[in-house]
mmCIF file with all atom_site columns, C-alpha atoms in Angstrom:
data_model
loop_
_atom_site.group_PDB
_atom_site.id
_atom_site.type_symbol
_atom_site.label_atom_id
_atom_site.label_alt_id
_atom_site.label_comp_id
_atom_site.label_asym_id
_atom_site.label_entity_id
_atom_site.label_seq_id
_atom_site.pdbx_PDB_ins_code
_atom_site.Cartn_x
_atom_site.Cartn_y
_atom_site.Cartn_z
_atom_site.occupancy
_atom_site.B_iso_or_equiv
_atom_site.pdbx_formal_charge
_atom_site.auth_seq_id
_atom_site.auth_comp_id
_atom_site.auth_asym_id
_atom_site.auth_atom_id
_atom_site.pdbx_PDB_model_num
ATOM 1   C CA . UNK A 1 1   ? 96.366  99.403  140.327 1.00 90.00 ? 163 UNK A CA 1
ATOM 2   C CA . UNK A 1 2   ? 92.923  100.437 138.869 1.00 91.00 ? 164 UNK A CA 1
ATOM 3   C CA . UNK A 1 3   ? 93.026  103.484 140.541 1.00 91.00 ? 165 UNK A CA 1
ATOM 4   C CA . UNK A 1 4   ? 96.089  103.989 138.976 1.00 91.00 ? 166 UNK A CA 1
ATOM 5   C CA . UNK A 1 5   ? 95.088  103.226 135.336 1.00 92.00 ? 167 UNK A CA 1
ATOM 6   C CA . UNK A 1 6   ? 92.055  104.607 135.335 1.00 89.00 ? 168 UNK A CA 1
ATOM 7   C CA . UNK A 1 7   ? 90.344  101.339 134.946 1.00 91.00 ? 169 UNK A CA 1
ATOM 8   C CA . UNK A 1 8   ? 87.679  101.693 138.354 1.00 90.00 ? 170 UNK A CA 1
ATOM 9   C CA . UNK A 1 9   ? 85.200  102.757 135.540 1.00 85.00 ? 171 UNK A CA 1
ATOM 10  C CA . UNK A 1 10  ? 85.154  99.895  133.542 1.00 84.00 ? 172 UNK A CA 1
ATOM 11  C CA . UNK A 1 11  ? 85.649  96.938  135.660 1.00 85.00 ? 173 UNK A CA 1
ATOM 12  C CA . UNK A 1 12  ? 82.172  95.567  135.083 1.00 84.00 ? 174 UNK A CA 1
ATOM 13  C CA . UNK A 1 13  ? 82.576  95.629  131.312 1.00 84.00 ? 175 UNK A CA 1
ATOM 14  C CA . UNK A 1 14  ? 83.349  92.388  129.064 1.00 86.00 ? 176 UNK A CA 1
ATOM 15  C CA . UNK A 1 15  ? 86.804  92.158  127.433 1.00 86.00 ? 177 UNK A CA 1
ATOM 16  C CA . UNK A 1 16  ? 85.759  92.162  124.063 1.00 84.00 ? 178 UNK A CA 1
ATOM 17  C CA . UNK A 1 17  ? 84.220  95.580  124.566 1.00 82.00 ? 179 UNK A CA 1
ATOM 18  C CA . UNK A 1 18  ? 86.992  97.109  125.754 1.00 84.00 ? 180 UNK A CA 1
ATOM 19  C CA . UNK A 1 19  ? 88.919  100.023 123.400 1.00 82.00 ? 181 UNK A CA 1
ATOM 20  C CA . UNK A 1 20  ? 92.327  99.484  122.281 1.00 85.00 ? 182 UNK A CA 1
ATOM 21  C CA . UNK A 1 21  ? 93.683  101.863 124.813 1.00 87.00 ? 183 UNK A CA 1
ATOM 22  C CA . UNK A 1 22  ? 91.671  100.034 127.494 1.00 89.00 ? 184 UNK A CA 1
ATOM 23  C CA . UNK A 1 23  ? 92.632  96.269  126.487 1.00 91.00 ? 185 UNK A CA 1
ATOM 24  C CA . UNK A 1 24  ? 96.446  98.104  126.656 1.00 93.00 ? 186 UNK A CA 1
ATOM 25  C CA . UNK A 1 25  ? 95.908  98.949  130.243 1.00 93.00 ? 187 UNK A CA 1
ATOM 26  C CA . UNK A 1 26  ? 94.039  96.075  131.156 1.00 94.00 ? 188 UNK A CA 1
ATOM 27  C CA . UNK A 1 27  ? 97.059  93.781  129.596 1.00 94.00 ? 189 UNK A CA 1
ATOM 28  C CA . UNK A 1 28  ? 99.730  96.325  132.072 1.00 95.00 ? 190 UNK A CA 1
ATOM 29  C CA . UNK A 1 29  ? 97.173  95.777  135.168 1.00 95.00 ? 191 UNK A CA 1
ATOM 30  C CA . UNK A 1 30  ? 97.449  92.038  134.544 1.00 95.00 ? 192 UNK A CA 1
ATOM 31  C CA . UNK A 1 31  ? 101.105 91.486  134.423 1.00 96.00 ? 193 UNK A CA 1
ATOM 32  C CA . UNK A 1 32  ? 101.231 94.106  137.905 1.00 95.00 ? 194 UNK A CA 1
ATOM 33  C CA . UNK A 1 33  ? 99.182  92.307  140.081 1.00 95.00 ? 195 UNK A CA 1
ATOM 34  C CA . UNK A 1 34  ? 101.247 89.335  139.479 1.00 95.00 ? 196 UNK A CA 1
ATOM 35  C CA . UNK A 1 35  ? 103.493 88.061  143.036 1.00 94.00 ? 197 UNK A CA 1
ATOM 36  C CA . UNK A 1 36  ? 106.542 87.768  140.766 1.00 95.00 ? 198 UNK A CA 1
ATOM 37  C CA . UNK A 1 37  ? 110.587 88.590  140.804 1.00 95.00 ? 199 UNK A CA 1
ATOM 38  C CA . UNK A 1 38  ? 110.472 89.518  137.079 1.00 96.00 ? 200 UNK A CA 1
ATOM 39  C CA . UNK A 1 39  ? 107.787 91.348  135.177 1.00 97.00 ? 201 UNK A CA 1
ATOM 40  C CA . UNK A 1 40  ? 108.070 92.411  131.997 1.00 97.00 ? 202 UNK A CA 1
ATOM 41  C CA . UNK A 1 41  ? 105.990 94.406  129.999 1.00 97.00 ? 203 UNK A CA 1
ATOM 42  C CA . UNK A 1 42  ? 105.905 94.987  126.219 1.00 95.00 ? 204 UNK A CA 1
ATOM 43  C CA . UNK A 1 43  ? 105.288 98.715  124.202 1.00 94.00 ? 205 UNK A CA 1
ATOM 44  C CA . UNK A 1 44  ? 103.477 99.354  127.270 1.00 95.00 ? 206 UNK A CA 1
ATOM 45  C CA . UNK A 1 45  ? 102.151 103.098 125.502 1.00 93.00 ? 207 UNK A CA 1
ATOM 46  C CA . UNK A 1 46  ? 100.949 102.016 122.888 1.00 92.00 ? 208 UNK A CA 1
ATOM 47  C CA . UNK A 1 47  ? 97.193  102.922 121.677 1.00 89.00 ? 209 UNK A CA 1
ATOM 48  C CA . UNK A 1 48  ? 97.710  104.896 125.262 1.00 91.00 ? 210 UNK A CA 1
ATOM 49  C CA . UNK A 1 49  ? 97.414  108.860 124.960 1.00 87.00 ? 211 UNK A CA 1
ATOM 50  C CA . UNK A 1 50  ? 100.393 111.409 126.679 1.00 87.00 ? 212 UNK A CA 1
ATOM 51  C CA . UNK A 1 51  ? 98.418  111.046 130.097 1.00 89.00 ? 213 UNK A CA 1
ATOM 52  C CA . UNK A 1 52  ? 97.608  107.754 129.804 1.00 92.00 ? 214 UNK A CA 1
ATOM 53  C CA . UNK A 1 53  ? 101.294 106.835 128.593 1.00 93.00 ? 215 UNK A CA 1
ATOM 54  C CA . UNK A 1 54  ? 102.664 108.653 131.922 1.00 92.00 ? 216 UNK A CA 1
ATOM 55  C CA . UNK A 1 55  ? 100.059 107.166 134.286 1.00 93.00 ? 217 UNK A CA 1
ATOM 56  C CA . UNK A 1 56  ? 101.236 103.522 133.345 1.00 95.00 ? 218 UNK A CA 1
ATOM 57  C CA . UNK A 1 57  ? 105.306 104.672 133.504 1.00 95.00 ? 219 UNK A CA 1
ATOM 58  C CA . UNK A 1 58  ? 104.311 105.660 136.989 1.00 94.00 ? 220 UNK A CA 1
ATOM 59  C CA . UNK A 1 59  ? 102.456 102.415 137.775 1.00 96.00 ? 221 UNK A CA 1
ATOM 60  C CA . UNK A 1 60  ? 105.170 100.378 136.239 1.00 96.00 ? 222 UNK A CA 1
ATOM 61  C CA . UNK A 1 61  ? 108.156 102.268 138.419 1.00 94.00 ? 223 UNK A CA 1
ATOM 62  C CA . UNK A 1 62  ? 106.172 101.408 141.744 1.00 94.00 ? 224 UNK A CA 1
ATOM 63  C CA . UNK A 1 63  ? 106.726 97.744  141.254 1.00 95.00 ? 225 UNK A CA 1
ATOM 64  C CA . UNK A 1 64  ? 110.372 98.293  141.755 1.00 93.00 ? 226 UNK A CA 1
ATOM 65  C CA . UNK A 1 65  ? 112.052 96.530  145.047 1.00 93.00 ? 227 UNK A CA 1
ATOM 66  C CA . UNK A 1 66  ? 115.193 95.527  145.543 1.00 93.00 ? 228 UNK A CA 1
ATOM 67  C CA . UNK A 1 67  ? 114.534 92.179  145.002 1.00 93.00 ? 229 UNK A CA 1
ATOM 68  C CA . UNK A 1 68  ? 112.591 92.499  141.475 1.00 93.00 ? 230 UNK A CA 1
ATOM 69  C CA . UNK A 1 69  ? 113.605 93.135  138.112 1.00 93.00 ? 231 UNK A CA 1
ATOM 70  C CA . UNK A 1 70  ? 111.115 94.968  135.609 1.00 96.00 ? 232 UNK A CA 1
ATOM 71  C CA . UNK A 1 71  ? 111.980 94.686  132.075 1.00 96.00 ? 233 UNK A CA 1
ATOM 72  C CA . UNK A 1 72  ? 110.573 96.617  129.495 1.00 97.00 ? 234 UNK A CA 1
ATOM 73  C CA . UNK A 1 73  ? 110.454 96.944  125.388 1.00 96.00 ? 235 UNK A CA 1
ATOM 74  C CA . UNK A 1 74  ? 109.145 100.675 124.250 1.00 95.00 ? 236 UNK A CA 1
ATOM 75  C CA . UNK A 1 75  ? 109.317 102.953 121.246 1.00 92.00 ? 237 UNK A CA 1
ATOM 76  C CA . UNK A 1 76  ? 108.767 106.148 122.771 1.00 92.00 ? 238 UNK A CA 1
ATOM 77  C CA . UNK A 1 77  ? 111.976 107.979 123.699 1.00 92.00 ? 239 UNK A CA 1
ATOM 78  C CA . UNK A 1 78  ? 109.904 110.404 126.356 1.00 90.00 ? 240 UNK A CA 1
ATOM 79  C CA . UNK A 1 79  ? 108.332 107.056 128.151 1.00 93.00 ? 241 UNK A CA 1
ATOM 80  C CA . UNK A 1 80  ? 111.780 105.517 128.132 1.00 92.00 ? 242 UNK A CA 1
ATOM 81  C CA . UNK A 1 81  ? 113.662 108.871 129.725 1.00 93.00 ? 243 UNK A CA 1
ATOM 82  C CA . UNK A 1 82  ? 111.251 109.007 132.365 1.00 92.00 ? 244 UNK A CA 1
ATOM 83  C CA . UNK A 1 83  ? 110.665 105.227 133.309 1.00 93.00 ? 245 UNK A CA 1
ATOM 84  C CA . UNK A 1 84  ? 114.253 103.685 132.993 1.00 95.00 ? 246 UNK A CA 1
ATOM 85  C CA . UNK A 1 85  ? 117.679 103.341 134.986 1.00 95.00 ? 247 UNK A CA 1
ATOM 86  C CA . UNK A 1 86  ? 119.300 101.678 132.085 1.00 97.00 ? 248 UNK A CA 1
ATOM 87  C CA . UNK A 1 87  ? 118.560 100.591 128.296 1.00 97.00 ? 249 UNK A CA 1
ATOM 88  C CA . UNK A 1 88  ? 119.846 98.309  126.415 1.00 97.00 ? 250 UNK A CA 1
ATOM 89  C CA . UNK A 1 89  ? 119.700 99.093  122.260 1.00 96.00 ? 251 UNK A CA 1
ATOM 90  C CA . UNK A 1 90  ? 119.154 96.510  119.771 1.00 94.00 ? 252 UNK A CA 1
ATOM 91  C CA . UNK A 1 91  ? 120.435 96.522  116.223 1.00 93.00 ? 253 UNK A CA 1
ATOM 92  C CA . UNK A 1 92  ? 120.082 94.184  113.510 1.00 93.00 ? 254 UNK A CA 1
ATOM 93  C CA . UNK A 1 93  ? 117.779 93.002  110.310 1.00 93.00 ? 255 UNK A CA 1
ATOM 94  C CA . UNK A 1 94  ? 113.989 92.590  111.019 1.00 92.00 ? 256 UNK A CA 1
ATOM 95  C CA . UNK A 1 95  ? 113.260 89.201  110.081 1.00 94.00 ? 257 UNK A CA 1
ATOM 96  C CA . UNK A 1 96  ? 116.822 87.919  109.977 1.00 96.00 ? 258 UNK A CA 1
ATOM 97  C CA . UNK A 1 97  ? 118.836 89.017  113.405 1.00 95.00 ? 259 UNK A CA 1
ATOM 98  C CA . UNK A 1 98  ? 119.034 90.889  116.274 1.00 95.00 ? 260 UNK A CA 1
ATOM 99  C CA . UNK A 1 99  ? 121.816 92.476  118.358 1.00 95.00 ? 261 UNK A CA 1
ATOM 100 C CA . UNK A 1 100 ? 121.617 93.544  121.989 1.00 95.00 ? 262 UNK A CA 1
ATOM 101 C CA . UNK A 1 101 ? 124.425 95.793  123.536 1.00 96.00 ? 263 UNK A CA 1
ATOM 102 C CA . UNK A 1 102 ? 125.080 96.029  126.943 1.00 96.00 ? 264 UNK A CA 1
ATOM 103 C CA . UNK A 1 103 ? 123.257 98.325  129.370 1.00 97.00 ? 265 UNK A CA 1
ATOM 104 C CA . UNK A 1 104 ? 123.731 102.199 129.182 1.00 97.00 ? 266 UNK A CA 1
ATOM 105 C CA . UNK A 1 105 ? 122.545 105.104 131.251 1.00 97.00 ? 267 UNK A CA 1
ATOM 106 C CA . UNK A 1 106 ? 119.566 106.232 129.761 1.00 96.00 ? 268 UNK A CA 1
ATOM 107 C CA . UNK A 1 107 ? 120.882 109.692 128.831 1.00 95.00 ? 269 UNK A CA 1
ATOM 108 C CA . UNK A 1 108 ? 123.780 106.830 126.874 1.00 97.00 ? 270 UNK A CA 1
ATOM 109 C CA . UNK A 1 109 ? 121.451 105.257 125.677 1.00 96.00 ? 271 UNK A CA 1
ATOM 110 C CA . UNK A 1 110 ? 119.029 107.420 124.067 1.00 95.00 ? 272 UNK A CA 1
ATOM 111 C CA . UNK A 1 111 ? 122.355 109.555 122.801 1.00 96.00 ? 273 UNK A CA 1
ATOM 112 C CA . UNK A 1 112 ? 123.457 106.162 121.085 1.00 96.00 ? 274 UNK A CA 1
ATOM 113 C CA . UNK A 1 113 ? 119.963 104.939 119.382 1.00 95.00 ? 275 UNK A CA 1
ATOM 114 C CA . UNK A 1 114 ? 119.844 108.834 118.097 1.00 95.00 ? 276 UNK A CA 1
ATOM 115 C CA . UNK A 1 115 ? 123.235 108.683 116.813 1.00 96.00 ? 277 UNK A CA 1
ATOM 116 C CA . UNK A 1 116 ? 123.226 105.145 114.869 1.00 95.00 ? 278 UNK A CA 1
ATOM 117 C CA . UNK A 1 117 ? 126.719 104.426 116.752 1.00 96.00 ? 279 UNK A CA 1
ATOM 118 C CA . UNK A 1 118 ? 127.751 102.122 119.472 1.00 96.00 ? 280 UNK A CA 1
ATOM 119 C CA . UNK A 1 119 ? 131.132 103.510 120.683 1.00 95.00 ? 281 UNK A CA 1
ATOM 120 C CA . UNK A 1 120 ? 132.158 100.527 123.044 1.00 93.00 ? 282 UNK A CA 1
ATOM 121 C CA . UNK A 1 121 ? 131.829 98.142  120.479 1.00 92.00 ? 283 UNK A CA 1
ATOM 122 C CA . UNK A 1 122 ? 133.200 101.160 117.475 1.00 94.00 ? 284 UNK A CA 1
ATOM 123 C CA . UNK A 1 123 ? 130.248 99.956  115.526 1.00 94.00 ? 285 UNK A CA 1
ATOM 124 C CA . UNK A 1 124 ? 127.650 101.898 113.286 1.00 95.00 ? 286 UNK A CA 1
ATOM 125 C CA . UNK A 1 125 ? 124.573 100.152 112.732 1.00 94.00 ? 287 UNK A CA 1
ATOM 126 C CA . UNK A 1 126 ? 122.559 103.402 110.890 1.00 93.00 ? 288 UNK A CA 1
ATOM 127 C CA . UNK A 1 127 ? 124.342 104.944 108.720 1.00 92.00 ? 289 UNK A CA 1
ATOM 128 C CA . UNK A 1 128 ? 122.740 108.815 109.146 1.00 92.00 ? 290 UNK A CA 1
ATOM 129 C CA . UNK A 1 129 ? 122.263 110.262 113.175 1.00 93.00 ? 291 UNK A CA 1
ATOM 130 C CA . UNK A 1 130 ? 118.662 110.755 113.918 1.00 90.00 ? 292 UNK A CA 1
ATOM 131 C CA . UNK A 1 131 ? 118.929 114.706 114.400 1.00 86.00 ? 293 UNK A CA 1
ATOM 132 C CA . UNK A 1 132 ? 115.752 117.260 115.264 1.00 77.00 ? 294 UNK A CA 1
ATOM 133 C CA . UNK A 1 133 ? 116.338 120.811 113.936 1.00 71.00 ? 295 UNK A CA 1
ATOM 134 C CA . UNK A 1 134 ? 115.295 122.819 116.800 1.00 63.00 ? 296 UNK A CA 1
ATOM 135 C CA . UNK A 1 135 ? 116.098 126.729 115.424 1.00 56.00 ? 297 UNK A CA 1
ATOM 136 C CA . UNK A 1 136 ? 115.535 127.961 111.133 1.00 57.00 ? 298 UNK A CA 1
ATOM 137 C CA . UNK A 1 137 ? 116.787 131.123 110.056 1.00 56.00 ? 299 UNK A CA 1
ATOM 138 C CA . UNK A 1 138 ? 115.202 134.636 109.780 1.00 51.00 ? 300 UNK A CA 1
ATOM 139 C CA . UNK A 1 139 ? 114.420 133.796 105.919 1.00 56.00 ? 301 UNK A CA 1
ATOM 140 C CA . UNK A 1 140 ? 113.192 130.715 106.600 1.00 56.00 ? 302 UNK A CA 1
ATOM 141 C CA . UNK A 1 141 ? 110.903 131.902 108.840 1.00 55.00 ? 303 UNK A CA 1
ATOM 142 C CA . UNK A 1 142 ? 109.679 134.857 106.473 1.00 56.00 ? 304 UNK A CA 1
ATOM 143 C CA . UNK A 1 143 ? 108.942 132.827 103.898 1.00 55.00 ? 305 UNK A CA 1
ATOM 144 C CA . UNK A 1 144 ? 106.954 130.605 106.165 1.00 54.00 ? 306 UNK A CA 1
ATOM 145 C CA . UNK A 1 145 ? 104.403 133.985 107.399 1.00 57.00 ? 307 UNK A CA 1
ATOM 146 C CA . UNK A 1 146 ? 104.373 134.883 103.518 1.00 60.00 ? 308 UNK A CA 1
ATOM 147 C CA . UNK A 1 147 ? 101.922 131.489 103.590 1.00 66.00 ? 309 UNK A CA 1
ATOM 148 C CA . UNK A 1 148 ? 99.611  130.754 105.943 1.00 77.00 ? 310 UNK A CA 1
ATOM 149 C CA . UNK A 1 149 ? 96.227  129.649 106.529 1.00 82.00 ? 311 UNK A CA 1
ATOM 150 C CA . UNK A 1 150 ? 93.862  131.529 109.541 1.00 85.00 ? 312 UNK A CA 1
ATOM 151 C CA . UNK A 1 151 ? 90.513  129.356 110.576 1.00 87.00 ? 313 UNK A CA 1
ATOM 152 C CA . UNK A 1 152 ? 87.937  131.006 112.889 1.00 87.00 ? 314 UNK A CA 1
ATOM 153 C CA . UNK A 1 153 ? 86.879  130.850 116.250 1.00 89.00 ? 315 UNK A CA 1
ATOM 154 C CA . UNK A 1 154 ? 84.259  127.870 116.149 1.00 90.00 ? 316 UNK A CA 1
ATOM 155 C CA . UNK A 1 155 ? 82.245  125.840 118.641 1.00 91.00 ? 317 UNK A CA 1
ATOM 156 C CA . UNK A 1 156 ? 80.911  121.673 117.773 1.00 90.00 ? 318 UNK A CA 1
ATOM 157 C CA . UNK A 1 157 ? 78.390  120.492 119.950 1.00 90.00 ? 319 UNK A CA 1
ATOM 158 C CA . UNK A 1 158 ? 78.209  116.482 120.000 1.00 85.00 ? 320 UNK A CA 1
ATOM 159 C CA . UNK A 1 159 ? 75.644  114.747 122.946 1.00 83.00 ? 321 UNK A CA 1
ATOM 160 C CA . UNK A 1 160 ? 77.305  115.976 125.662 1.00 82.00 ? 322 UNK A CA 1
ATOM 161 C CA . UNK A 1 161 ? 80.678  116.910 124.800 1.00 84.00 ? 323 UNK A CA 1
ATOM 162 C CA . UNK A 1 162 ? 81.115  120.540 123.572 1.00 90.00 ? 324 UNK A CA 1
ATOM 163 C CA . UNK A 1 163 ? 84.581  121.872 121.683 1.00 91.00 ? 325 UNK A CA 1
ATOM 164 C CA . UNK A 1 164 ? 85.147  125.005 121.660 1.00 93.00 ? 326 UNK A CA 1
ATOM 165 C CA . UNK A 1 165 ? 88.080  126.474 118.902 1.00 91.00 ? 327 UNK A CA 1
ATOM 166 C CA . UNK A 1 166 ? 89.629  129.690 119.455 1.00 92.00 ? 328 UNK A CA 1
ATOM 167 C CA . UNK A 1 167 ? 90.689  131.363 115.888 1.00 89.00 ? 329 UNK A CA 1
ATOM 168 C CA . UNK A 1 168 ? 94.433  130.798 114.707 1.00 88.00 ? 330 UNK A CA 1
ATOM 169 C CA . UNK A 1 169 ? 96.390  130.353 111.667 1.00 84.00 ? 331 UNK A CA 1
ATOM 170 C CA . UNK A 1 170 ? 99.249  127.550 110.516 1.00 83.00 ? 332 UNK A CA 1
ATOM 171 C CA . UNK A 1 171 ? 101.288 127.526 107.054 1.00 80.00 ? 333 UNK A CA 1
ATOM 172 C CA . UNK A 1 172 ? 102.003 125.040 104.665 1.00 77.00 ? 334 UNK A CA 1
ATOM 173 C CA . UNK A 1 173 ? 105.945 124.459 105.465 1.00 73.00 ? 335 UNK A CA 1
ATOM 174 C CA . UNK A 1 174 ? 105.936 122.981 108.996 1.00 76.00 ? 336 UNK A CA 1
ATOM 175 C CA . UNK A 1 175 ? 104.047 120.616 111.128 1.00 80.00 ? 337 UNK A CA 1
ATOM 176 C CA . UNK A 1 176 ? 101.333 121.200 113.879 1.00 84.00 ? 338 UNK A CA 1
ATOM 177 C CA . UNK A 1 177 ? 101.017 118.196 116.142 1.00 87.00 ? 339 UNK A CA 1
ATOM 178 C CA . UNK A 1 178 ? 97.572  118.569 117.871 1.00 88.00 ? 340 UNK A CA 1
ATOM 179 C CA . UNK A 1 179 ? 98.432  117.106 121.816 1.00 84.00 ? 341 UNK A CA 1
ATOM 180 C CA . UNK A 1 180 ? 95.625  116.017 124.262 1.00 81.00 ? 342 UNK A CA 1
ATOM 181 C CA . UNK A 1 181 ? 94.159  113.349 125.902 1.00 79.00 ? 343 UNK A CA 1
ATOM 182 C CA . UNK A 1 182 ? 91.579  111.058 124.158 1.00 75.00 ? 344 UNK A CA 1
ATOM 183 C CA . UNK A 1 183 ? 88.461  112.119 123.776 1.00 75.00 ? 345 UNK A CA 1
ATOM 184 C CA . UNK A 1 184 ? 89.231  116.066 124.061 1.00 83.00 ? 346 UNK A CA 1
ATOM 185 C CA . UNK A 1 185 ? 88.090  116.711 120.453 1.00 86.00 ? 347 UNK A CA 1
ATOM 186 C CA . UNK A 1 186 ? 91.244  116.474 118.249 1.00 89.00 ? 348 UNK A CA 1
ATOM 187 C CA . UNK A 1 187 ? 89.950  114.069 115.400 1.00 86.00 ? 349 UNK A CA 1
ATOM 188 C CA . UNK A 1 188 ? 87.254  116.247 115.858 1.00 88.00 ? 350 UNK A CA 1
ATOM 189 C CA . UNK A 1 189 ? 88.856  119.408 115.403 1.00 91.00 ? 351 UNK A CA 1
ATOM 190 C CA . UNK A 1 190 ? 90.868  118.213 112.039 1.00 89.00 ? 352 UNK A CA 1
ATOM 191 C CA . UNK A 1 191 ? 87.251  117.006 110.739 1.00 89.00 ? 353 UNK A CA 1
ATOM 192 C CA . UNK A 1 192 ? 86.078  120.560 111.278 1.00 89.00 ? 354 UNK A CA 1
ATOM 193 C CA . UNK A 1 193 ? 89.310  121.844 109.240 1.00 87.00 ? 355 UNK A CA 1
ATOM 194 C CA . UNK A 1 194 ? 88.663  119.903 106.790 1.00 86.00 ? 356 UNK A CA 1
ATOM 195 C CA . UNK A 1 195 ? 84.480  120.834 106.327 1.00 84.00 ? 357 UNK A CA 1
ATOM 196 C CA . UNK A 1 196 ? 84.106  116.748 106.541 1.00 86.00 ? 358 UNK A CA 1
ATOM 197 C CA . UNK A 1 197 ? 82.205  118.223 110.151 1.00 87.00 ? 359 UNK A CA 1
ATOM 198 C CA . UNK A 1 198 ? 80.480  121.279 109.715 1.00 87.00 ? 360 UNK A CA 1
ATOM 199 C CA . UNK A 1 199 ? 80.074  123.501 113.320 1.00 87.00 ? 361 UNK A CA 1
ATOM 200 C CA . UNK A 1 200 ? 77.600  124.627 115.081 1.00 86.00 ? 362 UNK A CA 1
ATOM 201 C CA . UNK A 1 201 ? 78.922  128.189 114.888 1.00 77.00 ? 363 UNK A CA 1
ATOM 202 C CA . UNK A 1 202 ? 82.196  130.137 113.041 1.00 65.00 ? 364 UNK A CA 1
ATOM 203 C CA . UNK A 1 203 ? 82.726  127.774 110.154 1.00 60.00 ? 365 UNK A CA 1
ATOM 204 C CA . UNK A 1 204 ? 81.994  130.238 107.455 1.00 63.00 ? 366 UNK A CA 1
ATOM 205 C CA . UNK A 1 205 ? 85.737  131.317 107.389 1.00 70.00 ? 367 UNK A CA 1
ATOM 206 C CA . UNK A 1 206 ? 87.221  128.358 106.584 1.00 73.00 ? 368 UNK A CA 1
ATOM 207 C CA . UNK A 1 207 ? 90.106  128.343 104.900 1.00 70.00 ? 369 UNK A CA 1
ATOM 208 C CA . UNK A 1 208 ? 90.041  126.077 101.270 1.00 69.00 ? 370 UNK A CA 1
ATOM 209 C CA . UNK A 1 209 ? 92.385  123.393 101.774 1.00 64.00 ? 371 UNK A CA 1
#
């Protein structure tokens, strides 16, 4: 199971120095060495990066036996494709109460939670469908190249970790999501953007945001 969270390198540390994504994998480690016929686990990915998040799906899904039930709570529609054989959606008022509907496939399941509608019991409990616009039209996208930013090649040198930035360019009317494990220089990276972390080389070109 460490081997399997990536926790072998941290064994001999204390608890309370442990990261959040650490203490997150720690708490998933605990509940799967239990000898137990039910575990279950909640928001297991949380504070846990994209790797991390599909290292402790993959621990989770070899607990399953026949005899043993694994039950768990999660936000993230990716972790929940790949680690579930059913879901069950809830519905309700935070604070005030809670509906659970019965068990779907997951490709049901996800479709209903997206849509804000549970057909077998003809109920709507959001009134707009979560949609995501894949495709914009040729205008669209003109207008878009009409303003953009370009930021140079640049290298940041920090003990021994060393990020190196090859030159690109983004706009101001869509969003860039920045994916890669922990530690691989993203906060980094936006810090350098932003001149609140000057480089080493290739920051002269910034662009004044």
């Amino acid at each position: 199971i460490c081997e399997l969270l990536d926790l072998s390198k941290i064994r001999g540390r204390s608890i309370e120095d442990l990261s959040g994504g650490e203490l997150q994998r720690f708490a998933c480690a605990m509940v799967c060495i239990q000898d137990a016929d039910i575990f279950m686990f909640d928001e297991p990915s949380s504070y846990l990066d994209v790797k991390q998040r599909l290292k402790a799906a993959v621990t989770i899904r070899s607990l399953i036996r026949p005899e043993k039930f694994i039950i768990v709570v999660e936000h993230d529609l990716s972790v929940l494709d790949y680690l579930s054989d059913f879901i069950c959606c809830l519905y309700g008022v935070p604070g005030a109460y809670g509906v659970v509907t019965m068990p779907f496939s997951v490709r049901e399941g996800i479709n209903i939670f997206l849509d804000g509608f549970v057909p077998t019991e003809n109920l709507r409990f959001r009134d707009e469908s979560l949609v995501f616009k894949v495709a914009e039209s040729a205008t669209e996208e003109e207008v878009k190249r009409m303003n953009h930013y370009e930021y140079p090649a640049m290298i940041k040198t920090m003990g021994e970790f060393r990020l190196e930035v090859h030159q690109g360019q983004f706009t101001d009317s869509e969003i860039l999501v920045l994916l890669g494990e922990n530690g691989t220089g993203k906060t980094t990276f936006i810090r350098m953007l932003a001149g609140n972390l000057p480089a080493d080389s290739g920051s002269g070109d910034l662009p004044q945001l």
